[in-house]
Amino acid sequence: MSYFDGFVIAVPTAGKQQFIDHATAIDPIFKELGAIRVVECWGDDVPDGKVTDFRRSVQAKEDETVAFSFVEWPDKTTRDAGMKRLSEMMKTDERMDPEKNPVPFDGKRMIFGGFAAVVDI
């Protein structure tokens, strides 16, 4: 069954196109590493919760929009190998150079994790 990496970030709302441009440049790398697909989602209906919510999870400011992204892998073994290669590429691949393709969000506030699918209907 597929394996997923999920990401939630706060992106400056005025930087939506920069976010799209960055994703368009970076996301194909995940496909090169074996991912089945990469999906980038821009917050459209992200309500404030009573106890917690997406905005609080990433300390989103008033001028930021919450984005949710996921990478689907065929399995965890492929994901682990891909992420290992990605870590190595971050040192050598110019597409990963933040000077050439700046990250349009504060990575310190990103939440992420790997998830094993348990139901797929």
PDB file of N, CA and C in Angstrom, residues 12-110:
ATOM      1  N   PRO A  12       3.357  33.340   3.092  1.00  0.00           N
ATOM      2  CA  PRO A  12       2.823  34.692   2.918  1.00  0.00           C
ATOM      3  C   PRO A  12       1.790  34.699   1.781  1.00  0.00           C
ATOM      4  N   THR A  13       0.602  35.191   2.071  1.00  0.00           N
ATOM      5  CA  THR A  13      -0.475  35.177   1.087  1.00  0.00           C
ATOM      6  C   THR A  13      -0.062  35.879  -0.200  1.00  0.00           C
ATOM      7  N   ALA A  14       0.665  36.971  -0.075  1.00  0.00           N
ATOM      8  CA  ALA A  14       1.125  37.708  -1.257  1.00  0.00           C
ATOM      9  C   ALA A  14       2.148  36.913  -2.065  1.00  0.00           C
ATOM     10  N   GLY A  15       2.706  35.860  -1.485  1.00  0.00           N
ATOM     11  CA  GLY A  15       3.724  35.050  -2.154  1.00  0.00           C
ATOM     12  C   GLY A  15       3.184  33.771  -2.765  1.00  0.00           C
ATOM     13  N   LYS A  16       1.891  33.713  -3.043  1.00  0.00           N
ATOM     14  CA  LYS A  16       1.297  32.490  -3.599  1.00  0.00           C
ATOM     15  C   LYS A  16       2.004  32.056  -4.880  1.00  0.00           C
ATOM     16  N   GLN A  17       2.246  32.982  -5.802  1.00  0.00           N
ATOM     17  CA  GLN A  17       2.886  32.597  -7.060  1.00  0.00           C
ATOM     18  C   GLN A  17       4.315  32.115  -6.830  1.00  0.00           C
ATOM     19  N   GLN A  18       5.016  32.736  -5.895  1.00  0.00           N
ATOM     20  CA  GLN A  18       6.374  32.280  -5.573  1.00  0.00           C
ATOM     21  C   GLN A  18       6.325  30.858  -5.013  1.00  0.00           C
ATOM     22  N   PHE A  19       5.315  30.558  -4.189  1.00  0.00           N
ATOM     23  CA  PHE A  19       5.123  29.209  -3.658  1.00  0.00           C
ATOM     24  C   PHE A  19       4.890  28.223  -4.809  1.00  0.00           C
ATOM     25  N   ILE A  20       4.036  28.591  -5.746  1.00  0.00           N
ATOM     26  CA  ILE A  20       3.753  27.725  -6.899  1.00  0.00           C
ATOM     27  C   ILE A  20       5.008  27.531  -7.742  1.00  0.00           C
ATOM     28  N   ASP A  21       5.743  28.605  -7.985  1.00  0.00           N
ATOM     29  CA  ASP A  21       6.978  28.512  -8.774  1.00  0.00           C
ATOM     30  C   ASP A  21       8.003  27.611  -8.095  1.00  0.00           C
ATOM     31  N   HIS A  22       8.137  27.767  -6.776  1.00  0.00           N
ATOM     32  CA  HIS A  22       9.080  26.934  -6.023  1.00  0.00           C
ATOM     33  C   HIS A  22       8.679  25.464  -6.116  1.00  0.00           C
ATOM     34  N   ALA A  23       7.411  25.188  -5.909  1.00  0.00           N
ATOM     35  CA  ALA A  23       6.920  23.803  -5.978  1.00  0.00           C
ATOM     36  C   ALA A  23       7.111  23.225  -7.373  1.00  0.00           C
ATOM     37  N   THR A  24       6.859  24.032  -8.393  1.00  0.00           N
ATOM     38  CA  THR A  24       7.018  23.568  -9.770  1.00  0.00           C
ATOM     39  C   THR A  24       8.464  23.186 -10.065  1.00  0.00           C
ATOM     40  N   ALA A  25       9.406  23.864  -9.427  1.00  0.00           N
ATOM     41  CA  ALA A  25      10.825  23.557  -9.615  1.00  0.00           C
ATOM     42  C   ALA A  25      11.284  22.368  -8.771  1.00  0.00           C
ATOM     43  N   ILE A  26      10.764  22.248  -7.554  1.00  0.00           N
ATOM     44  CA  ILE A  26      11.244  21.230  -6.612  1.00  0.00           C
ATOM     45  C   ILE A  26      10.484  19.911  -6.715  1.00  0.00           C
ATOM     46  N   ASP A  27       9.183  19.959  -6.903  1.00  0.00           N
ATOM     47  CA  ASP A  27       8.374  18.741  -6.852  1.00  0.00           C
ATOM     48  C   ASP A  27       8.778  17.660  -7.854  1.00  0.00           C
ATOM     49  N   PRO A  28       9.218  18.010  -9.072  1.00  0.00           N
ATOM     50  CA  PRO A  28       9.651  16.943  -9.982  1.00  0.00           C
ATOM     51  C   PRO A  28      10.808  16.096  -9.444  1.00  0.00           C
ATOM     52  N   ILE A  29      11.578  16.669  -8.528  1.00  0.00           N
ATOM     53  CA  ILE A  29      12.679  15.903  -7.933  1.00  0.00           C
ATOM     54  C   ILE A  29      12.127  14.695  -7.181  1.00  0.00           C
ATOM     55  N   PHE A  30      10.995  14.878  -6.479  1.00  0.00           N
ATOM     56  CA  PHE A  30      10.393  13.743  -5.765  1.00  0.00           C
ATOM     57  C   PHE A  30       9.995  12.638  -6.736  1.00  0.00           C
ATOM     58  N   LYS A  31       9.503  13.032  -7.908  1.00  0.00           N
ATOM     59  CA  LYS A  31       9.148  12.036  -8.928  1.00  0.00           C
ATOM     60  C   LYS A  31      10.402  11.300  -9.406  1.00  0.00           C
ATOM     61  N   GLU A  32      11.500  12.034  -9.581  1.00  0.00           N
ATOM     62  CA  GLU A  32      12.763  11.422  -9.974  1.00  0.00           C
ATOM     63  C   GLU A  32      13.214  10.394  -8.932  1.00  0.00           C
ATOM     64  N   LEU A  33      12.869  10.644  -7.680  1.00  0.00           N
ATOM     65  CA  LEU A  33      13.284   9.775  -6.582  1.00  0.00           C
ATOM     66  C   LEU A  33      12.318   8.620  -6.343  1.00  0.00           C
ATOM     67  N   GLY A  34      11.272   8.515  -7.159  1.00  0.00           N
ATOM     68  CA  GLY A  34      10.367   7.373  -7.053  1.00  0.00           C
ATOM     69  C   GLY A  34       8.958   7.675  -6.583  1.00  0.00           C
ATOM     70  N   ALA A  35       8.648   8.936  -6.281  1.00  0.00           N
ATOM     71  CA  ALA A  35       7.293   9.273  -5.840  1.00  0.00           C
ATOM     72  C   ALA A  35       6.292   9.047  -6.972  1.00  0.00           C
ATOM     73  N   ILE A  36       5.096   8.665  -6.599  1.00  0.00           N
ATOM     74  CA  ILE A  36       4.011   8.471  -7.563  1.00  0.00           C
ATOM     75  C   ILE A  36       3.407   9.813  -7.943  1.00  0.00           C
ATOM     76  N   ARG A  37       3.213  10.685  -6.944  1.00  0.00           N
ATOM     77  CA  ARG A  37       2.670  12.011  -7.210  1.00  0.00           C
ATOM     78  C   ARG A  37       3.010  12.943  -6.064  1.00  0.00           C
ATOM     79  N   VAL A  38       2.936  14.245  -6.380  1.00  0.00           N
ATOM     80  CA  VAL A  38       3.145  15.299  -5.396  1.00  0.00           C
ATOM     81  C   VAL A  38       1.982  16.272  -5.568  1.00  0.00           C
ATOM     82  N   VAL A  39       1.329  16.614  -4.474  1.00  0.00           N
ATOM     83  CA  VAL A  39       0.177  17.516  -4.523  1.00  0.00           C
ATOM     84  C   VAL A  39       0.432  18.691  -3.587  1.00  0.00           C
ATOM     85  N   GLU A  40       0.253  19.889  -4.121  1.00  0.00           N
ATOM     86  CA  GLU A  40       0.396  21.126  -3.350  1.00  0.00           C
ATOM     87  C   GLU A  40      -0.993  21.757  -3.253  1.00  0.00           C
ATOM     88  N   CYS A  41      -1.441  22.076  -2.055  1.00  0.00           N
ATOM     89  CA  CYS A  41      -2.785  22.624  -1.847  1.00  0.00           C
ATOM     90  C   CYS A  41      -2.695  23.961  -1.122  1.00  0.00           C
ATOM     91  N   TRP A  42      -3.444  24.936  -1.616  1.00  0.00           N
ATOM     92  CA  TRP A  42      -3.488  26.284  -1.035  1.00  0.00           C
ATOM     93  C   TRP A  42      -4.739  26.392  -0.172  1.00  0.00           C
ATOM     94  N   GLY A  43      -4.595  26.798   1.069  1.00  0.00           N
ATOM     95  CA  GLY A  43      -5.721  26.889   1.991  1.00  0.00           C
ATOM     96  C   GLY A  43      -6.868  27.720   1.437  1.00  0.00           C
ATOM     97  N   ASP A  44      -8.057  27.150   1.451  1.00  0.00           N
ATOM     98  CA  ASP A  44      -9.235  27.806   0.908  1.00  0.00           C
ATOM     99  C   ASP A  44     -10.352  27.892   1.948  1.00  0.00           C
ATOM    100  N   ASP A  45     -10.463  26.866   2.758  1.00  0.00           N
ATOM    101  CA  ASP A  45     -11.494  26.809   3.795  1.00  0.00           C
ATOM    102  C   ASP A  45     -10.845  26.184   5.029  1.00  0.00           C
ATOM    103  N   VAL A  46     -10.073  26.985   5.740  1.00  0.00           N
ATOM    104  CA  VAL A  46      -9.289  26.512   6.877  1.00  0.00           C
ATOM    105  C   VAL A  46      -9.792  27.235   8.128  1.00  0.00           C
ATOM    106  N   PRO A  47     -10.796  26.664   8.796  1.00  0.00           N
ATOM    107  CA  PRO A  47     -11.422  27.354   9.926  1.00  0.00           C
ATOM    108  C   PRO A  47     -10.553  27.366  11.183  1.00  0.00           C
ATOM    109  N   ASP A  48     -10.793  28.363  12.012  1.00  0.00           N
ATOM    110  CA  ASP A  48     -10.172  28.411  13.333  1.00  0.00           C
ATOM    111  C   ASP A  48     -10.879  27.384  14.207  1.00  0.00           C
ATOM    112  N   GLY A  49     -10.113  26.626  14.969  1.00  0.00           N
ATOM    113  CA  GLY A  49     -10.692  25.638  15.866  1.00  0.00           C
ATOM    114  C   GLY A  49     -10.832  26.181  17.279  1.00  0.00           C
ATOM    115  N   LYS A  50     -11.520  25.427  18.128  1.00  0.00           N
ATOM    116  CA  LYS A  50     -11.684  25.836  19.523  1.00  0.00           C
ATOM    117  C   LYS A  50     -10.472  25.452  20.365  1.00  0.00           C
ATOM    118  N   VAL A  51      -9.830  24.359  20.021  1.00  0.00           N
ATOM    119  CA  VAL A  51      -8.674  23.883  20.785  1.00  0.00           C
ATOM    120  C   VAL A  51      -7.392  24.001  19.965  1.00  0.00           C
ATOM    121  N   THR A  52      -7.438  23.533  18.736  1.00  0.00           N
ATOM    122  CA  THR A  52      -6.285  23.638  17.842  1.00  0.00           C
ATOM    123  C   THR A  52      -6.786  23.656  16.408  1.00  0.00           C
ATOM    124  N   ASP A  53      -5.908  23.992  15.479  1.00  0.00           N
ATOM    125  CA  ASP A  53      -6.285  24.033  14.074  1.00  0.00           C
ATOM    126  C   ASP A  53      -5.023  24.115  13.226  1.00  0.00           C
ATOM    127  N   PHE A  54      -5.202  24.098  11.918  1.00  0.00           N
ATOM    128  CA  PHE A  54      -4.059  24.165  11.012  1.00  0.00           C
ATOM    129  C   PHE A  54      -3.270  25.461  11.197  1.00  0.00           C
ATOM    130  N   ARG A  55      -3.955  26.582  11.333  1.00  0.00           N
ATOM    131  CA  ARG A  55      -3.260  27.865  11.458  1.00  0.00           C
ATOM    132  C   ARG A  55      -2.357  27.885  12.698  1.00  0.00           C
ATOM    133  N   ARG A  56      -2.896  27.427  13.819  1.00  0.00           N
ATOM    134  CA  ARG A  56      -2.097  27.408  15.048  1.00  0.00           C
ATOM    135  C   ARG A  56      -0.941  26.413  14.946  1.00  0.00           C
ATOM    136  N   SER A  57      -1.157  25.333  14.234  1.00  0.00           N
ATOM    137  CA  SER A  57      -0.119  24.295  14.158  1.00  0.00           C
ATOM    138  C   SER A  57       1.179  24.825  13.542  1.00  0.00           C
ATOM    139  N   VAL A  58       1.052  25.824  12.668  1.00  0.00           N
ATOM    140  CA  VAL A  58       2.233  26.397  12.017  1.00  0.00           C
ATOM    141  C   VAL A  58       2.434  27.871  12.380  1.00  0.00           C
ATOM    142  N   GLN A  59       1.722  28.318  13.402  1.00  0.00           N
ATOM    143  CA  GLN A  59       1.813  29.702  13.875  1.00  0.00           C
ATOM    144  C   GLN A  59       1.608  30.700  12.739  1.00  0.00           C
ATOM    145  N   ALA A  60       0.596  30.432  11.895  1.00  0.00           N
ATOM    146  CA  ALA A  60       0.310  31.311  10.759  1.00  0.00           C
ATOM    147  C   ALA A  60      -0.088  32.695  11.239  1.00  0.00           C
ATOM    148  N   LYS A  61       0.441  33.692  10.570  1.00  0.00           N
ATOM    149  CA  LYS A  61       0.126  35.082  10.875  1.00  0.00           C
ATOM    150  C   LYS A  61      -1.052  35.526  10.012  1.00  0.00           C
ATOM    151  N   GLU A  62      -1.585  36.694  10.311  1.00  0.00           N
ATOM    152  CA  GLU A  62      -2.752  37.213   9.586  1.00  0.00           C
ATOM    153  C   GLU A  62      -2.522  37.309   8.082  1.00  0.00           C
ATOM    154  N   ASP A  63      -1.294  37.614   7.684  1.00  0.00           N
ATOM    155  CA  ASP A  63      -0.991  37.788   6.261  1.00  0.00           C
ATOM    156  C   ASP A  63      -0.440  36.517   5.612  1.00  0.00           C
ATOM    157  N   GLU A  64      -0.703  35.372   6.248  1.00  0.00           N
ATOM    158  CA  GLU A  64      -0.235  34.093   5.713  1.00  0.00           C
ATOM    159  C   GLU A  64      -1.410  33.156   5.450  1.00  0.00           C
ATOM    160  N   THR A  65      -1.213  32.277   4.490  1.00  0.00           N
ATOM    161  CA  THR A  65      -2.189  31.247   4.150  1.00  0.00           C
ATOM    162  C   THR A  65      -1.565  29.892   4.455  1.00  0.00           C
ATOM    163  N   VAL A  66      -2.371  28.984   4.976  1.00  0.00           N
ATOM    164  CA  VAL A  66      -1.890  27.635   5.263  1.00  0.00           C
ATOM    165  C   VAL A  66      -1.913  26.823   3.974  1.00  0.00           C
ATOM    166  N   ALA A  67      -0.796  26.160   3.703  1.00  0.00           N
ATOM    167  CA  ALA A  67      -0.697  25.256   2.556  1.00  0.00           C
ATOM    168  C   ALA A  67      -0.481  23.840   3.083  1.00  0.00           C
ATOM    169  N   PHE A  68      -1.090  22.896   2.412  1.00  0.00           N
ATOM    170  CA  PHE A  68      -0.959  21.477   2.759  1.00  0.00           C
ATOM    171  C   PHE A  68      -0.427  20.765   1.525  1.00  0.00           C
ATOM    172  N   SER A  69       0.581  19.954   1.719  1.00  0.00           N
ATOM    173  CA  SER A  69       1.186  19.232   0.608  1.00  0.00           C
ATOM    174  C   SER A  69       1.385  17.782   0.996  1.00  0.00           C
ATOM    175  N   PHE A  70       1.359  16.926  -0.009  1.00  0.00           N
ATOM    176  CA  PHE A  70       1.728  15.543   0.273  1.00  0.00           C
ATOM    177  C   PHE A  70       2.432  14.918  -0.908  1.00  0.00           C
ATOM    178  N   VAL A  71       3.275  13.956  -0.568  1.00  0.00           N
ATOM    179  CA  VAL A  71       4.003  13.170  -1.557  1.00  0.00           C
ATOM    180  C   VAL A  71       3.540  11.737  -1.376  1.00  0.00           C
ATOM    181  N   GLU A  72       3.101  11.125  -2.459  1.00  0.00           N
ATOM    182  CA  GLU A  72       2.691   9.720  -2.413  1.00  0.00           C
ATOM    183  C   GLU A  72       3.807   8.864  -3.014  1.00  0.00           C
ATOM    184  N   TRP A  73       4.191   7.865  -2.249  1.00  0.00           N
ATOM    185  CA  TRP A  73       5.230   6.922  -2.663  1.00  0.00           C
ATOM    186  C   TRP A  73       4.585   5.540  -2.844  1.00  0.00           C
ATOM    187  N   PRO A  74       5.166   4.678  -3.655  1.00  0.00           N
ATOM    188  CA  PRO A  74       4.575   3.342  -3.810  1.00  0.00           C
ATOM    189  C   PRO A  74       4.641   2.519  -2.521  1.00  0.00           C
ATOM    190  N   ASP A  75       5.662   2.788  -1.688  1.00  0.00           N
ATOM    191  CA  ASP A  75       5.831   2.060  -0.432  1.00  0.00           C
ATOM    192  C   ASP A  75       6.879   2.777   0.414  1.00  0.00           C
ATOM    193  N   LYS A  76       7.007   2.365   1.665  1.00  0.00           N
ATOM    194  CA  LYS A  76       7.941   3.030   2.577  1.00  0.00           C
ATOM    195  C   LYS A  76       9.400   2.802   2.176  1.00  0.00           C
ATOM    196  N   THR A  77       9.701   1.645   1.632  1.00  0.00           N
ATOM    197  CA  THR A  77      11.076   1.363   1.211  1.00  0.00           C
ATOM    198  C   THR A  77      11.526   2.352   0.142  1.00  0.00           C
ATOM    199  N   THR A  78      10.654   2.613  -0.838  1.00  0.00           N
ATOM    200  CA  THR A  78      10.966   3.581  -1.893  1.00  0.00           C
ATOM    201  C   THR A  78      11.099   4.974  -1.289  1.00  0.00           C
ATOM    202  N   ARG A  79      10.214   5.316  -0.376  1.00  0.00           N
ATOM    203  CA  ARG A  79      10.273   6.623   0.284  1.00  0.00           C
ATOM    204  C   ARG A  79      11.574   6.800   1.050  1.00  0.00           C
ATOM    205  N   ASP A  80      11.952   5.796   1.834  1.00  0.00           N
ATOM    206  CA  ASP A  80      13.173   5.909   2.629  1.00  0.00           C
ATOM    207  C   ASP A  80      14.397   6.081   1.733  1.00  0.00           C
ATOM    208  N   ALA A  81      14.459   5.317   0.652  1.00  0.00           N
ATOM    209  CA  ALA A  81      15.576   5.434  -0.289  1.00  0.00           C
ATOM    210  C   ALA A  81      15.552   6.804  -0.968  1.00  0.00           C
ATOM    211  N   GLY A  82      14.372   7.262  -1.349  1.00  0.00           N
ATOM    212  CA  GLY A  82      14.242   8.567  -1.996  1.00  0.00           C
ATOM    213  C   GLY A  82      14.648   9.705  -1.079  1.00  0.00           C
ATOM    214  N   MET A  83      14.223   9.637   0.168  1.00  0.00           N
ATOM    215  CA  MET A  83      14.569  10.704   1.111  1.00  0.00           C
ATOM    216  C   MET A  83      16.069  10.702   1.427  1.00  0.00           C
ATOM    217  N   LYS A  84      16.669   9.538   1.444  1.00  0.00           N
ATOM    218  CA  LYS A  84      18.120   9.462   1.653  1.00  0.00           C
ATOM    219  C   LYS A  84      18.848  10.136   0.490  1.00  0.00           C
ATOM    220  N   ARG A  85      18.403   9.827  -0.731  1.00  0.00           N
ATOM    221  CA  ARG A  85      18.999  10.462  -1.909  1.00  0.00           C
ATOM    222  C   ARG A  85      18.744  11.965  -1.907  1.00  0.00           C
ATOM    223  N   LEU A  86      17.548  12.378  -1.491  1.00  0.00           N
ATOM    224  CA  LEU A  86      17.223  13.801  -1.429  1.00  0.00           C
ATOM    225  C   LEU A  86      18.167  14.535  -0.478  1.00  0.00           C
ATOM    226  N   SER A  87      18.434  13.930   0.651  1.00  0.00           N
ATOM    227  CA  SER A  87      19.343  14.524   1.628  1.00  0.00           C
ATOM    228  C   SER A  87      20.727  14.734   1.014  1.00  0.00           C
ATOM    229  N   GLU A  88      21.177  13.771   0.232  1.00  0.00           N
ATOM    230  CA  GLU A  88      22.473  13.892  -0.438  1.00  0.00           C
ATOM    231  C   GLU A  88      22.414  14.967  -1.522  1.00  0.00           C
ATOM    232  N   MET A  89      21.306  15.018  -2.270  1.00  0.00           N
ATOM    233  CA  MET A  89      21.153  15.986  -3.350  1.00  0.00           C
ATOM    234  C   MET A  89      21.132  17.421  -2.833  1.00  0.00           C
ATOM    235  N   MET A  90      20.654  17.625  -1.619  1.00  0.00           N
ATOM    236  CA  MET A  90      20.557  18.976  -1.066  1.00  0.00           C
ATOM    237  C   MET A  90      21.928  19.638  -0.992  1.00  0.00           C
ATOM    238  N   LYS A  91      22.981  18.824  -0.971  1.00  0.00           N
ATOM    239  CA  LYS A  91      24.337  19.358  -0.897  1.00  0.00           C
ATOM    240  C   LYS A  91      24.932  19.630  -2.270  1.00  0.00           C
ATOM    241  N   THR A  92      24.383  18.983  -3.323  1.00  0.00           N
ATOM    242  CA  THR A  92      25.049  19.047  -4.621  1.00  0.00           C
ATOM    243  C   THR A  92      24.167  19.499  -5.783  1.00  0.00           C
ATOM    244  N   ASP A  93      22.870  19.325  -5.707  1.00  0.00           N
ATOM    245  CA  ASP A  93      21.982  19.624  -6.832  1.00  0.00           C
ATOM    246  C   ASP A  93      21.613  21.101  -6.817  1.00  0.00           C
ATOM    247  N   GLU A  94      21.937  21.805  -7.890  1.00  0.00           N
ATOM    248  CA  GLU A  94      21.689  23.258  -7.913  1.00  0.00           C
ATOM    249  C   GLU A  94      20.208  23.610  -7.825  1.00  0.00           C
ATOM    250  N   ARG A  95      19.309  22.674  -8.163  1.00  0.00           N
ATOM    251  CA  ARG A  95      17.877  22.939  -8.022  1.00  0.00           C
ATOM    252  C   ARG A  95      17.486  23.123  -6.559  1.00  0.00           C
ATOM    253  N   MET A  96      18.291  22.588  -5.656  1.00  0.00           N
ATOM    254  CA  MET A  96      18.022  22.681  -4.224  1.00  0.00           C
ATOM    255  C   MET A  96      18.723  23.879  -3.586  1.00  0.00           C
ATOM    256  N   ASP A  97      19.442  24.652  -4.377  1.00  0.00           N
ATOM    257  CA  ASP A  97      20.185  25.810  -3.875  1.00  0.00           C
ATOM    258  C   ASP A  97      19.210  26.930  -3.505  1.00  0.00           C
ATOM    259  N   PRO A  98      19.115  27.287  -2.215  1.00  0.00           N
ATOM    260  CA  PRO A  98      18.166  28.322  -1.795  1.00  0.00           C
ATOM    261  C   PRO A  98      18.450  29.698  -2.407  1.00  0.00           C
ATOM    262  N   GLU A  99      19.651  29.914  -2.899  1.00  0.00           N
ATOM    263  CA  GLU A  99      19.947  31.191  -3.558  1.00  0.00           C
ATOM    264  C   GLU A  99      19.305  31.241  -4.942  1.00  0.00           C
ATOM    265  N   LYS A 100      19.205  30.086  -5.611  1.00  0.00           N
ATOM    266  CA  LYS A 100      18.620  30.032  -6.950  1.00  0.00           C
ATOM    267  C   LYS A 100      17.116  29.786  -6.897  1.00  0.00           C
ATOM    268  N   ASN A 101      16.656  29.104  -5.866  1.00  0.00           N
ATOM    269  CA  ASN A 101      15.235  28.797  -5.720  1.00  0.00           C
ATOM    270  C   ASN A 101      14.874  28.982  -4.248  1.00  0.00           C
ATOM    271  N   PRO A 102      14.722  30.247  -3.802  1.00  0.00           N
ATOM    272  CA  PRO A 102      14.476  30.491  -2.382  1.00  0.00           C
ATOM    273  C   PRO A 102      13.175  29.861  -1.883  1.00  0.00           C
ATOM    274  N   VAL A 103      13.243  29.346  -0.684  1.00  0.00           N
ATOM    275  CA  VAL A 103      12.074  28.747  -0.049  1.00  0.00           C
ATOM    276  C   VAL A 103      11.140  29.879   0.367  1.00  0.00           C
ATOM    277  N   PRO A 104       9.884  29.865  -0.105  1.00  0.00           N
ATOM    278  CA  PRO A 104       8.984  30.989   0.137  1.00  0.00           C
ATOM    279  C   PRO A 104       8.174  30.903   1.433  1.00  0.00           C
ATOM    280  N   PHE A 105       8.720  30.231   2.430  1.00  0.00           N
ATOM    281  CA  PHE A 105       8.031  30.107   3.713  1.00  0.00           C
ATOM    282  C   PHE A 105       9.068  29.867   4.793  1.00  0.00           C
ATOM    283  N   ASP A 106       8.643  29.980   6.045  1.00  0.00           N
ATOM    284  CA  ASP A 106       9.529  29.756   7.188  1.00  0.00           C
ATOM    285  C   ASP A 106       9.537  28.265   7.521  1.00  0.00           C
ATOM    286  N   GLY A 107      10.587  27.589   7.104  1.00  0.00           N
ATOM    287  CA  GLY A 107      10.683  26.145   7.309  1.00  0.00           C
ATOM    288  C   GLY A 107      10.693  25.716   8.762  1.00  0.00           C
ATOM    289  N   LYS A 108      11.038  26.624   9.675  1.00  0.00           N
ATOM    290  CA  LYS A 108      11.049  26.280  11.099  1.00  0.00           C
ATOM    291  C   LYS A 108       9.642  26.045  11.640  1.00  0.00           C
ATOM    292  N   ARG A 109       8.640  26.583  10.939  1.00  0.00           N
ATOM    293  CA  ARG A 109       7.253  26.408  11.392  1.00  0.00           C
ATOM    294  C   ARG A 109       6.522  25.306  10.628  1.00  0.00           C
ATOM    295  N   MET A 110       7.212  24.616   9.742  1.00  0.00           N
ATOM    296  CA  MET A 110       6.593  23.531   8.981  1.00  0.00           C
ATOM    297  C   MET A 110       6.390  22.323   9.893  1.00  0.00           C
TER     298      MET A 110
END
